[in-house]
């Protein structure tokens, strides 16, 4: 081989083993400096502080946020379930309360009917429930759930609450229609209970706005009839049994002929809230009038 001729200015390359030795010495020195001092730790710690710590804080906050939201979701789910349960309990209690109120109302009505039945114990009676009525605010005409199969017939008197309601005007196998005394052009022969003076009670739905009906043809010769006096059915009525309470005189005045008086009567029955009635199965022509 021909000898290698070095050019001028060209450096001789460093041997690999010298380079390895040098790097090893540098590493040993750095290790000794690291163990002996914190000269290198401070820059590294600063770098970690600027990079790692904010990252850790961000992760921590994110974890806390997720934990809080998760807890809130659990609470919301629990509140929704509790709200649903409370709504169901409230609906159940409302239904029970409604049934209780309805039961108390029906019991009150039945007690009134029982007292009324005892008041007119001389007559045979059948209890009935109202199942329909004509339009309007008042029970002027209505249908009950008893009929021919229960012994009912036309012209039987109907009572409820405090006294006379009306009479049966048509009847079917298991129903009957009742026309009340407040119906327009319904006339009842009555009398004042205190004096026995006769009068005619006439229904008027317009007057029922003031909870009254009218009366006329009262001959009060002794001037003793006054407001508050009771008016009952008279013995001379062709449809109604005698001495059934109709109502109370609320106003009275002389007619233009100065011979008779007329005025208004407050009915004994609440014709706005009827539900149950009693039908007297004894008719007028079956009763012996003394």
PDB file of C-alpha atoms in Angstrom:
ATOM      1  CA  UNK A   1       0.000   0.000   0.000  1.00  0.00           C
ATOM      2  CA  UNK A   2       1.133   3.448  -0.604  1.00  0.00           C
ATOM      3  CA  UNK A   3       1.668   5.597   2.480  1.00  0.00           C
ATOM      4  CA  UNK A   4      -1.051   8.105   3.381  1.00  0.00           C
ATOM      5  CA  UNK A   5       0.111  11.562   2.683  1.00  0.00           C
ATOM      6  CA  UNK A   6      -1.358  14.196   5.080  1.00  0.00           C
ATOM      7  CA  UNK A   7      -2.372  17.450   3.620  1.00  0.00           C
ATOM      8  CA  UNK A   8      -1.321  20.657   5.184  1.00  0.00           C
ATOM      9  CA  UNK A   9      -3.773  22.118   7.782  1.00  0.00           C
ATOM     10  CA  UNK A  10      -5.655  18.823   8.100  1.00  0.00           C
ATOM     11  CA  UNK A  11      -6.117  17.674  11.780  1.00  0.00           C
ATOM     12  CA  UNK A  12      -5.588  14.164  12.835  1.00  0.00           C
ATOM     13  CA  UNK A  13      -9.046  12.576  13.811  1.00  0.00           C
ATOM     14  CA  UNK A  14      -9.666  11.909  17.495  1.00  0.00           C
ATOM     15  CA  UNK A  15      -9.624   8.281  18.419  1.00  0.00           C
ATOM     16  CA  UNK A  16     -12.965   6.761  19.560  1.00  0.00           C
ATOM     17  CA  UNK A  17     -11.635   5.441  22.806  1.00  0.00           C
ATOM     18  CA  UNK A  18     -10.411   8.875  23.811  1.00  0.00           C
ATOM     19  CA  UNK A  19     -13.863  10.311  23.130  1.00  0.00           C
ATOM     20  CA  UNK A  20     -15.518   7.582  25.203  1.00  0.00           C
ATOM     21  CA  UNK A  21     -13.093   8.159  28.047  1.00  0.00           C
ATOM     22  CA  UNK A  22     -13.791  11.873  27.981  1.00  0.00           C
ATOM     23  CA  UNK A  23     -17.536  11.422  28.116  1.00  0.00           C
ATOM     24  CA  UNK A  24     -17.186   8.960  30.973  1.00  0.00           C
ATOM     25  CA  UNK A  25     -15.144  11.468  32.966  1.00  0.00           C
ATOM     26  CA  UNK A  26     -17.765  14.165  32.323  1.00  0.00           C
ATOM     27  CA  UNK A  27     -20.574  11.881  33.496  1.00  0.00           C
ATOM     28  CA  UNK A  28     -18.689  10.930  36.649  1.00  0.00           C
ATOM     29  CA  UNK A  29     -18.037  14.575  37.418  1.00  0.00           C
ATOM     30  CA  UNK A  30     -21.702  15.478  36.877  1.00  0.00           C
ATOM     31  CA  UNK A  31     -22.786  12.604  39.116  1.00  0.00           C
ATOM     32  CA  UNK A  32     -20.449  13.747  41.850  1.00  0.00           C
ATOM     33  CA  UNK A  33     -21.717  17.329  41.524  1.00  0.00           C
ATOM     34  CA  UNK A  34     -25.359  16.134  41.619  1.00  0.00           C
ATOM     35  CA  UNK A  35     -24.850  14.027  44.741  1.00  0.00           C
ATOM     36  CA  UNK A  36     -22.686  16.600  46.481  1.00  0.00           C
ATOM     37  CA  UNK A  37     -24.630  19.771  45.628  1.00  0.00           C
ATOM     38  CA  UNK A  38     -28.033  20.942  44.272  1.00  0.00           C
ATOM     39  CA  UNK A  39     -26.384  22.952  41.572  1.00  0.00           C
ATOM     40  CA  UNK A  40     -28.196  20.993  38.855  1.00  0.00           C
ATOM     41  CA  UNK A  41     -31.345  20.186  40.861  1.00  0.00           C
ATOM     42  CA  UNK A  42     -32.531  23.763  41.045  1.00  0.00           C
ATOM     43  CA  UNK A  43     -32.791  24.351  37.310  1.00  0.00           C
ATOM     44  CA  UNK A  44     -34.415  20.936  36.861  1.00  0.00           C
ATOM     45  CA  UNK A  45     -36.843  21.582  39.718  1.00  0.00           C
ATOM     46  CA  UNK A  46     -37.663  24.963  38.261  1.00  0.00           C
ATOM     47  CA  UNK A  47     -38.337  23.366  34.909  1.00  0.00           C
ATOM     48  CA  UNK A  48     -40.543  20.727  36.535  1.00  0.00           C
ATOM     49  CA  UNK A  49     -42.334  23.431  38.514  1.00  0.00           C
ATOM     50  CA  UNK A  50     -43.149  25.385  35.395  1.00  0.00           C
ATOM     51  CA  UNK A  51     -44.281  22.384  33.388  1.00  0.00           C
ATOM     52  CA  UNK A  52     -45.404  19.537  35.633  1.00  0.00           C
ATOM     53  CA  UNK A  53     -47.032  21.375  38.555  1.00  0.00           C
ATOM     54  CA  UNK A  54     -49.582  23.385  36.461  1.00  0.00           C
ATOM     55  CA  UNK A  55     -50.406  20.178  34.599  1.00  0.00           C
ATOM     56  CA  UNK A  56     -50.982  18.364  37.896  1.00  0.00           C
ATOM     57  CA  UNK A  57     -53.112  21.242  39.213  1.00  0.00           C
ATOM     58  CA  UNK A  58     -55.189  21.176  36.043  1.00  0.00           C
ATOM     59  CA  UNK A  59     -55.721  17.446  36.359  1.00  0.00           C
ATOM     60  CA  UNK A  60     -56.605  17.879  40.046  1.00  0.00           C
ATOM     61  CA  UNK A  61     -59.152  20.585  39.321  1.00  0.00           C
ATOM     62  CA  UNK A  62     -60.643  18.566  36.519  1.00  0.00           C
ATOM     63  CA  UNK A  63     -60.910  15.558  38.807  1.00  0.00           C
ATOM     64  CA  UNK A  64     -62.535  17.690  41.514  1.00  0.00           C
ATOM     65  CA  UNK A  65     -64.980  19.168  38.978  1.00  0.00           C
ATOM     66  CA  UNK A  66     -65.910  15.727  37.682  1.00  0.00           C
ATOM     67  CA  UNK A  67     -66.308  14.431  41.251  1.00  0.00           C
ATOM     68  CA  UNK A  68     -68.562  17.392  42.184  1.00  0.00           C
ATOM     69  CA  UNK A  69     -70.668  16.997  39.029  1.00  0.00           C
ATOM     70  CA  UNK A  70     -70.963  13.279  39.663  1.00  0.00           C
ATOM     71  CA  UNK A  71     -72.118  13.927  43.214  1.00  0.00           C
ATOM     72  CA  UNK A  72     -74.589  16.537  42.000  1.00  0.00           C
ATOM     73  CA  UNK A  73     -75.973  14.108  39.422  1.00  0.00           C
ATOM     74  CA  UNK A  74     -76.440  11.507  42.131  1.00  0.00           C
ATOM     75  CA  UNK A  75     -78.248  14.100  44.287  1.00  0.00           C
ATOM     76  CA  UNK A  76     -80.417  15.215  41.348  1.00  0.00           C
ATOM     77  CA  UNK A  77     -81.345  11.616  40.563  1.00  0.00           C
ATOM     78  CA  UNK A  78     -82.172  11.062  44.226  1.00  0.00           C
ATOM     79  CA  UNK A  79     -84.281  14.254  44.341  1.00  0.00           C
ATOM     80  CA  UNK A  80     -86.139  13.263  41.172  1.00  0.00           C
ATOM     81  CA  UNK A  81     -86.947   9.861  42.607  1.00  0.00           C
ATOM     82  CA  UNK A  82     -88.028  11.459  45.902  1.00  0.00           C
ATOM     83  CA  UNK A  83     -90.165  13.995  44.025  1.00  0.00           C
ATOM     84  CA  UNK A  84     -91.835  11.216  42.030  1.00  0.00           C
ATOM     85  CA  UNK A  85     -92.525   9.257  45.210  1.00  0.00           C
ATOM     86  CA  UNK A  86     -93.958  12.346  46.944  1.00  0.00           C
ATOM     87  CA  UNK A  87     -96.184  13.092  43.932  1.00  0.00           C
ATOM     88  CA  UNK A  88     -97.531   9.544  44.012  1.00  0.00           C
ATOM     89  CA  UNK A  89     -98.141   9.798  47.764  1.00  0.00           C
ATOM     90  CA  UNK A  90     -99.810  13.207  47.310  1.00  0.00           C
ATOM     91  CA  UNK A  91    -102.081  11.835  44.565  1.00  0.00           C
ATOM     92  CA  UNK A  92    -102.991   8.887  46.771  1.00  0.00           C
ATOM     93  CA  UNK A  93    -103.701  11.136  49.757  1.00  0.00           C
ATOM     94  CA  UNK A  94    -105.739  13.509  47.573  1.00  0.00           C
ATOM     95  CA  UNK A  95    -107.837  10.595  46.333  1.00  0.00           C
ATOM     96  CA  UNK A  96    -108.353   9.297  49.861  1.00  0.00           C
ATOM     97  CA  UNK A  97    -109.251  12.799  51.083  1.00  0.00           C
ATOM     98  CA  UNK A  98    -111.726  13.241  48.221  1.00  0.00           C
ATOM     99  CA  UNK A  99    -113.351   9.898  48.978  1.00  0.00           C
ATOM    100  CA  UNK A 100    -113.481  10.793  52.669  1.00  0.00           C
ATOM    101  CA  UNK A 101    -115.103  14.164  51.956  1.00  0.00           C
ATOM    102  CA  UNK A 102    -117.555  12.523  49.574  1.00  0.00           C
ATOM    103  CA  UNK A 103    -118.351   9.896  52.184  1.00  0.00           C
ATOM    104  CA  UNK A 104    -118.896  12.559  54.843  1.00  0.00           C
ATOM    105  CA  UNK A 105    -121.136  14.543  52.483  1.00  0.00           C
ATOM    106  CA  UNK A 106    -123.188  11.469  51.613  1.00  0.00           C
ATOM    107  CA  UNK A 107    -123.393  10.535  55.284  1.00  0.00           C
ATOM    108  CA  UNK A 108    -124.670  14.030  56.074  1.00  0.00           C
ATOM    109  CA  UNK A 109    -127.289  13.741  53.328  1.00  0.00           C
ATOM    110  CA  UNK A 110    -128.374  10.313  54.509  1.00  0.00           C
ATOM    111  CA  UNK A 111    -128.709  11.577  58.071  1.00  0.00           C
ATOM    112  CA  UNK A 112    -130.899  14.423  56.807  1.00  0.00           C
ATOM    113  CA  UNK A 113    -133.056  11.958  54.875  1.00  0.00           C
ATOM    114  CA  UNK A 114    -133.323   9.729  57.930  1.00  0.00           C
ATOM    115  CA  UNK A 115    -134.432  12.666  60.064  1.00  0.00           C
ATOM    116  CA  UNK A 116    -136.911  13.685  57.367  1.00  0.00           C
ATOM    117  CA  UNK A 117    -138.215  10.120  57.110  1.00  0.00           C
ATOM    118  CA  UNK A 118    -138.791  10.062  60.856  1.00  0.00           C
ATOM    119  CA  UNK A 119    -140.549  13.427  60.623  1.00  0.00           C
ATOM    120  CA  UNK A 120    -143.063  11.967  58.161  1.00  0.00           C
ATOM    121  CA  UNK A 121    -143.114   8.482  59.605  1.00  0.00           C
ATOM    122  CA  UNK A 122    -146.813   8.026  58.839  1.00  0.00           C
ATOM    123  CA  UNK A 123    -145.995   7.655  55.140  1.00  0.00           C
ATOM    124  CA  UNK A 124    -144.269   4.781  53.331  1.00  0.00           C
ATOM    125  CA  UNK A 125    -141.152   5.969  51.481  1.00  0.00           C
ATOM    126  CA  UNK A 126    -138.517   4.795  48.993  1.00  0.00           C
ATOM    127  CA  UNK A 127    -135.047   6.320  48.834  1.00  0.00           C
ATOM    128  CA  UNK A 128    -133.685   7.277  45.406  1.00  0.00           C
ATOM    129  CA  UNK A 129    -130.601   8.883  43.898  1.00  0.00           C
ATOM    130  CA  UNK A 130    -130.704  11.601  41.239  1.00  0.00           C
ATOM    131  CA  UNK A 131    -129.069  10.370  38.024  1.00  0.00           C
ATOM    132  CA  UNK A 132    -129.893  13.213  35.626  1.00  0.00           C
ATOM    133  CA  UNK A 133    -131.444  16.650  35.369  1.00  0.00           C
ATOM    134  CA  UNK A 134    -132.432  19.353  32.885  1.00  0.00           C
ATOM    135  CA  UNK A 135    -129.967  22.130  32.088  1.00  0.00           C
ATOM    136  CA  UNK A 136    -129.668  25.042  34.472  1.00  0.00           C
ATOM    137  CA  UNK A 137    -128.430  25.766  37.962  1.00  0.00           C
ATOM    138  CA  UNK A 138    -131.458  24.362  39.736  1.00  0.00           C
ATOM    139  CA  UNK A 139    -133.021  20.932  40.083  1.00  0.00           C
ATOM    140  CA  UNK A 140    -136.319  22.011  38.551  1.00  0.00           C
ATOM    141  CA  UNK A 141    -136.773  18.731  36.652  1.00  0.00           C
ATOM    142  CA  UNK A 142    -134.658  15.657  37.215  1.00  0.00           C
ATOM    143  CA  UNK A 143    -134.541  11.863  36.915  1.00  0.00           C
ATOM    144  CA  UNK A 144    -134.103   9.368  39.757  1.00  0.00           C
ATOM    145  CA  UNK A 145    -132.913   5.750  39.705  1.00  0.00           C
ATOM    146  CA  UNK A 146    -136.161   4.168  40.938  1.00  0.00           C
ATOM    147  CA  UNK A 147    -139.306   3.392  38.954  1.00  0.00           C
ATOM    148  CA  UNK A 148    -142.257   1.056  38.521  1.00  0.00           C
ATOM    149  CA  UNK A 149    -140.193  -1.950  39.614  1.00  0.00           C
ATOM    150  CA  UNK A 150    -139.772  -0.208  42.988  1.00  0.00           C
ATOM    151  CA  UNK A 151    -143.454   0.659  43.360  1.00  0.00           C
ATOM    152  CA  UNK A 152    -143.272   4.238  42.071  1.00  0.00           C
ATOM    153  CA  UNK A 153    -146.156   5.889  40.198  1.00  0.00           C
ATOM    154  CA  UNK A 154    -147.143   9.289  38.809  1.00  0.00           C
ATOM    155  CA  UNK A 155    -148.100  12.005  41.350  1.00  0.00           C
ATOM    156  CA  UNK A 156    -146.171  10.472  44.238  1.00  0.00           C
ATOM    157  CA  UNK A 157    -144.688  13.233  46.398  1.00  0.00           C
ATOM    158  CA  UNK A 158    -140.930  13.704  46.639  1.00  0.00           C
ATOM    159  CA  UNK A 159    -139.188  15.143  49.690  1.00  0.00           C
ATOM    160  CA  UNK A 160    -135.589  15.885  50.667  1.00  0.00           C
ATOM    161  CA  UNK A 161    -133.556  18.098  52.952  1.00  0.00           C
ATOM    162  CA  UNK A 162    -136.050  20.173  54.875  1.00  0.00           C
ATOM    163  CA  UNK A 163    -139.287  19.410  53.076  1.00  0.00           C
ATOM    164  CA  UNK A 164    -141.186  19.216  49.781  1.00  0.00           C
ATOM    165  CA  UNK A 165    -139.249  18.838  46.520  1.00  0.00           C
ATOM    166  CA  UNK A 166    -142.020  18.087  44.032  1.00  0.00           C
ATOM    167  CA  UNK A 167    -143.851  15.127  42.544  1.00  0.00           C
ATOM    168  CA  UNK A 168    -143.300  12.265  40.091  1.00  0.00           C
ATOM    169  CA  UNK A 169    -144.618  13.257  36.652  1.00  0.00           C
ATOM    170  CA  UNK A 170    -143.556  10.231  34.572  1.00  0.00           C
ATOM    171  CA  UNK A 171    -142.196   6.805  35.394  1.00  0.00           C
ATOM    172  CA  UNK A 172    -140.382   3.906  33.712  1.00  0.00           C
ATOM    173  CA  UNK A 173    -139.343   0.425  34.865  1.00  0.00           C
ATOM    174  CA  UNK A 174    -136.252   1.635  36.735  1.00  0.00           C
ATOM    175  CA  UNK A 175    -136.458   5.435  36.516  1.00  0.00           C
ATOM    176  CA  UNK A 176    -138.839   8.282  37.225  1.00  0.00           C
ATOM    177  CA  UNK A 177    -138.956  11.968  36.299  1.00  0.00           C
ATOM    178  CA  UNK A 178    -139.635  14.507  39.039  1.00  0.00           C
ATOM    179  CA  UNK A 179    -140.959  18.038  38.544  1.00  0.00           C
ATOM    180  CA  UNK A 180    -140.082  20.273  41.467  1.00  0.00           C
ATOM    181  CA  UNK A 181    -142.151  23.044  43.043  1.00  0.00           C
ATOM    182  CA  UNK A 182    -139.707  25.704  41.789  1.00  0.00           C
ATOM    183  CA  UNK A 183    -140.418  24.846  38.137  1.00  0.00           C
ATOM    184  CA  UNK A 184    -142.149  27.633  36.203  1.00  0.00           C
ATOM    185  CA  UNK A 185    -145.955  27.422  36.412  1.00  0.00           C
ATOM    186  CA  UNK A 186    -145.820  24.724  39.109  1.00  0.00           C
ATOM    187  CA  UNK A 187    -148.639  25.450  41.565  1.00  0.00           C
ATOM    188  CA  UNK A 188    -149.035  24.006  45.058  1.00  0.00           C
ATOM    189  CA  UNK A 189    -151.958  24.603  47.364  1.00  0.00           C
ATOM    190  CA  UNK A 190    -150.470  25.562  50.706  1.00  0.00           C
ATOM    191  CA  UNK A 191    -151.322  27.152  54.022  1.00  0.00           C
ATOM    192  CA  UNK A 192    -149.591  29.060  56.779  1.00  0.00           C
ATOM    193  CA  UNK A 193    -148.871  26.717  59.648  1.00  0.00           C
ATOM    194  CA  UNK A 194    -149.496  29.322  62.353  1.00  0.00           C
ATOM    195  CA  UNK A 195    -152.915  30.507  61.177  1.00  0.00           C
ATOM    196  CA  UNK A 196    -154.093  27.863  58.697  1.00  0.00           C
ATOM    197  CA  UNK A 197    -154.785  30.510  56.039  1.00  0.00           C
ATOM    198  CA  UNK A 198    -154.689  29.122  52.507  1.00  0.00           C
ATOM    199  CA  UNK A 199    -152.499  30.408  49.671  1.00  0.00           C
ATOM    200  CA  UNK A 200    -151.076  29.314  46.299  1.00  0.00           C
ATOM    201  CA  UNK A 201    -147.345  28.694  45.930  1.00  0.00           C
ATOM    202  CA  UNK A 202    -146.045  29.218  42.392  1.00  0.00           C
ATOM    203  CA  UNK A 203    -142.647  28.205  41.044  1.00  0.00           C
ATOM    204  CA  UNK A 204    -140.462  30.803  39.329  1.00  0.00           C
ATOM    205  CA  UNK A 205    -136.924  30.008  38.197  1.00  0.00           C
ATOM    206  CA  UNK A 206    -136.105  33.711  37.808  1.00  0.00           C
ATOM    207  CA  UNK A 207    -136.871  34.284  41.488  1.00  0.00           C
ATOM    208  CA  UNK A 208    -134.602  31.364  42.402  1.00  0.00           C
ATOM    209  CA  UNK A 209    -131.655  33.663  41.721  1.00  0.00           C
ATOM    210  CA  UNK A 210    -132.601  35.082  45.129  1.00  0.00           C
ATOM    211  CA  UNK A 211    -133.530  31.609  46.435  1.00  0.00           C
ATOM    212  CA  UNK A 212    -137.233  32.412  46.562  1.00  0.00           C
ATOM    213  CA  UNK A 213    -140.528  31.414  44.944  1.00  0.00           C
ATOM    214  CA  UNK A 214    -143.792  33.330  45.015  1.00  0.00           C
ATOM    215  CA  UNK A 215    -147.108  32.930  46.755  1.00  0.00           C
ATOM    216  CA  UNK A 216    -150.459  34.632  46.162  1.00  0.00           C
ATOM    217  CA  UNK A 217    -154.156  34.616  47.147  1.00  0.00           C
ATOM    218  CA  UNK A 218    -153.432  34.701  50.859  1.00  0.00           C
ATOM    219  CA  UNK A 219    -156.481  35.838  52.812  1.00  0.00           C
ATOM    220  CA  UNK A 220    -155.062  37.102  56.109  1.00  0.00           C
ATOM    221  CA  UNK A 221    -158.251  38.411  57.722  1.00  0.00           C
ATOM    222  CA  UNK A 222    -156.745  38.670  61.196  1.00  0.00           C
ATOM    223  CA  UNK A 223    -153.479  40.259  59.975  1.00  0.00           C
ATOM    224  CA  UNK A 224    -151.425  37.638  61.814  1.00  0.00           C
ATOM    225  CA  UNK A 225    -149.278  36.211  59.019  1.00  0.00           C
ATOM    226  CA  UNK A 226    -145.735  37.553  59.204  1.00  0.00           C
ATOM    227  CA  UNK A 227    -142.309  37.051  57.684  1.00  0.00           C
ATOM    228  CA  UNK A 228    -140.677  33.842  58.897  1.00  0.00           C
ATOM    229  CA  UNK A 229    -143.950  31.905  59.186  1.00  0.00           C
ATOM    230  CA  UNK A 230    -143.865  28.316  57.922  1.00  0.00           C
ATOM    231  CA  UNK A 231    -145.833  27.370  54.810  1.00  0.00           C
ATOM    232  CA  UNK A 232    -146.936  23.738  54.388  1.00  0.00           C
ATOM    233  CA  UNK A 233    -149.065  21.818  51.899  1.00  0.00           C
ATOM    234  CA  UNK A 234    -152.778  22.177  52.570  1.00  0.00           C
ATOM    235  CA  UNK A 235    -155.474  19.547  52.976  1.00  0.00           C
ATOM    236  CA  UNK A 236    -157.252  20.723  49.827  1.00  0.00           C
ATOM    237  CA  UNK A 237    -154.291  20.072  47.484  1.00  0.00           C
ATOM    238  CA  UNK A 238    -155.197  17.564  44.775  1.00  0.00           C
ATOM    239  CA  UNK A 239    -151.621  16.334  44.221  1.00  0.00           C
ATOM    240  CA  UNK A 240    -149.751  16.801  47.482  1.00  0.00           C
ATOM    241  CA  UNK A 241    -150.159  15.177  50.877  1.00  0.00           C
ATOM    242  CA  UNK A 242    -151.009  17.563  53.721  1.00  0.00           C
ATOM    243  CA  UNK A 243    -148.636  19.301  56.142  1.00  0.00           C
ATOM    244  CA  UNK A 244    -145.386  18.808  54.223  1.00  0.00           C
ATOM    245  CA  UNK A 245    -143.125  21.816  54.759  1.00  0.00           C
ATOM    246  CA  UNK A 246    -142.705  24.020  51.672  1.00  0.00           C
ATOM    247  CA  UNK A 247    -140.701  26.915  53.098  1.00  0.00           C
ATOM    248  CA  UNK A 248    -140.763  30.186  55.027  1.00  0.00           C
ATOM    249  CA  UNK A 249    -142.381  33.524  54.150  1.00  0.00           C
ATOM    250  CA  UNK A 250    -139.592  35.976  53.333  1.00  0.00           C
ATOM    251  CA  UNK A 251    -141.713  38.945  52.237  1.00  0.00           C
ATOM    252  CA  UNK A 252    -145.410  39.828  52.260  1.00  0.00           C
ATOM    253  CA  UNK A 253    -147.487  42.694  50.906  1.00  0.00           C
ATOM    254  CA  UNK A 254    -151.107  43.594  50.218  1.00  0.00           C
ATOM    255  CA  UNK A 255    -152.508  43.179  46.741  1.00  0.00           C
ATOM    256  CA  UNK A 256    -154.141  46.105  44.939  1.00  0.00           C
ATOM    257  CA  UNK A 257    -157.599  44.714  45.735  1.00  0.00           C
ATOM    258  CA  UNK A 258    -156.863  45.069  49.487  1.00  0.00           C
ATOM    259  CA  UNK A 259    -158.461  41.645  49.992  1.00  0.00           C
ATOM    260  CA  UNK A 260    -155.547  39.274  49.475  1.00  0.00           C
ATOM    261  CA  UNK A 261    -151.815  39.272  50.021  1.00  0.00           C
ATOM    262  CA  UNK A 262    -148.868  37.966  48.045  1.00  0.00           C
ATOM    263  CA  UNK A 263    -145.146  37.726  48.521  1.00  0.00           C
ATOM    264  CA  UNK A 264    -142.164  35.416  48.425  1.00  0.00           C
ATOM    265  CA  UNK A 265    -141.218  32.167  50.125  1.00  0.00           C
ATOM    266  CA  UNK A 266    -137.757  30.789  50.819  1.00  0.00           C
ATOM    267  CA  UNK A 267    -137.924  27.048  50.034  1.00  0.00           C
ATOM    268  CA  UNK A 268    -137.000  24.602  52.789  1.00  0.00           C
ATOM    269  CA  UNK A 269    -135.057  22.481  50.261  1.00  0.00           C
ATOM    270  CA  UNK A 270    -131.704  23.388  48.747  1.00  0.00           C
ATOM    271  CA  UNK A 271    -132.601  23.023  45.063  1.00  0.00           C
ATOM    272  CA  UNK A 272    -129.023  23.664  43.961  1.00  0.00           C
ATOM    273  CA  UNK A 273    -127.366  20.685  45.652  1.00  0.00           C
ATOM    274  CA  UNK A 274    -129.831  17.807  45.564  1.00  0.00           C
ATOM    275  CA  UNK A 275    -128.410  14.274  45.340  1.00  0.00           C
ATOM    276  CA  UNK A 276    -130.739  11.888  47.151  1.00  0.00           C
ATOM    277  CA  UNK A 277    -134.493  12.139  47.715  1.00  0.00           C
ATOM    278  CA  UNK A 278    -137.311  10.225  49.371  1.00  0.00           C
ATOM    279  CA  UNK A 279    -140.375   9.278  47.354  1.00  0.00           C
ATOM    280  CA  UNK A 280    -143.574   8.913  49.391  1.00  0.00           C
ATOM    281  CA  UNK A 281    -145.317   5.895  47.904  1.00  0.00           C
ATOM    282  CA  UNK A 282    -148.675   6.880  49.456  1.00  0.00           C
ATOM    283  CA  UNK A 283    -150.586   9.059  47.010  1.00  0.00           C
ATOM    284  CA  UNK A 284    -153.127  11.740  47.906  1.00  0.00           C
ATOM    285  CA  UNK A 285    -156.154   9.757  46.783  1.00  0.00           C
ATOM    286  CA  UNK A 286    -155.034   6.912  49.089  1.00  0.00           C
ATOM    287  CA  UNK A 287    -154.923   9.131  52.164  1.00  0.00           C
ATOM    288  CA  UNK A 288    -158.059   9.730  54.136  1.00  0.00           C
ATOM    289  CA  UNK A 289    -158.479  13.428  54.815  1.00  0.00           C
ATOM    290  CA  UNK A 290    -160.351  14.281  57.976  1.00  0.00           C
TER     291      UNK A 290
END
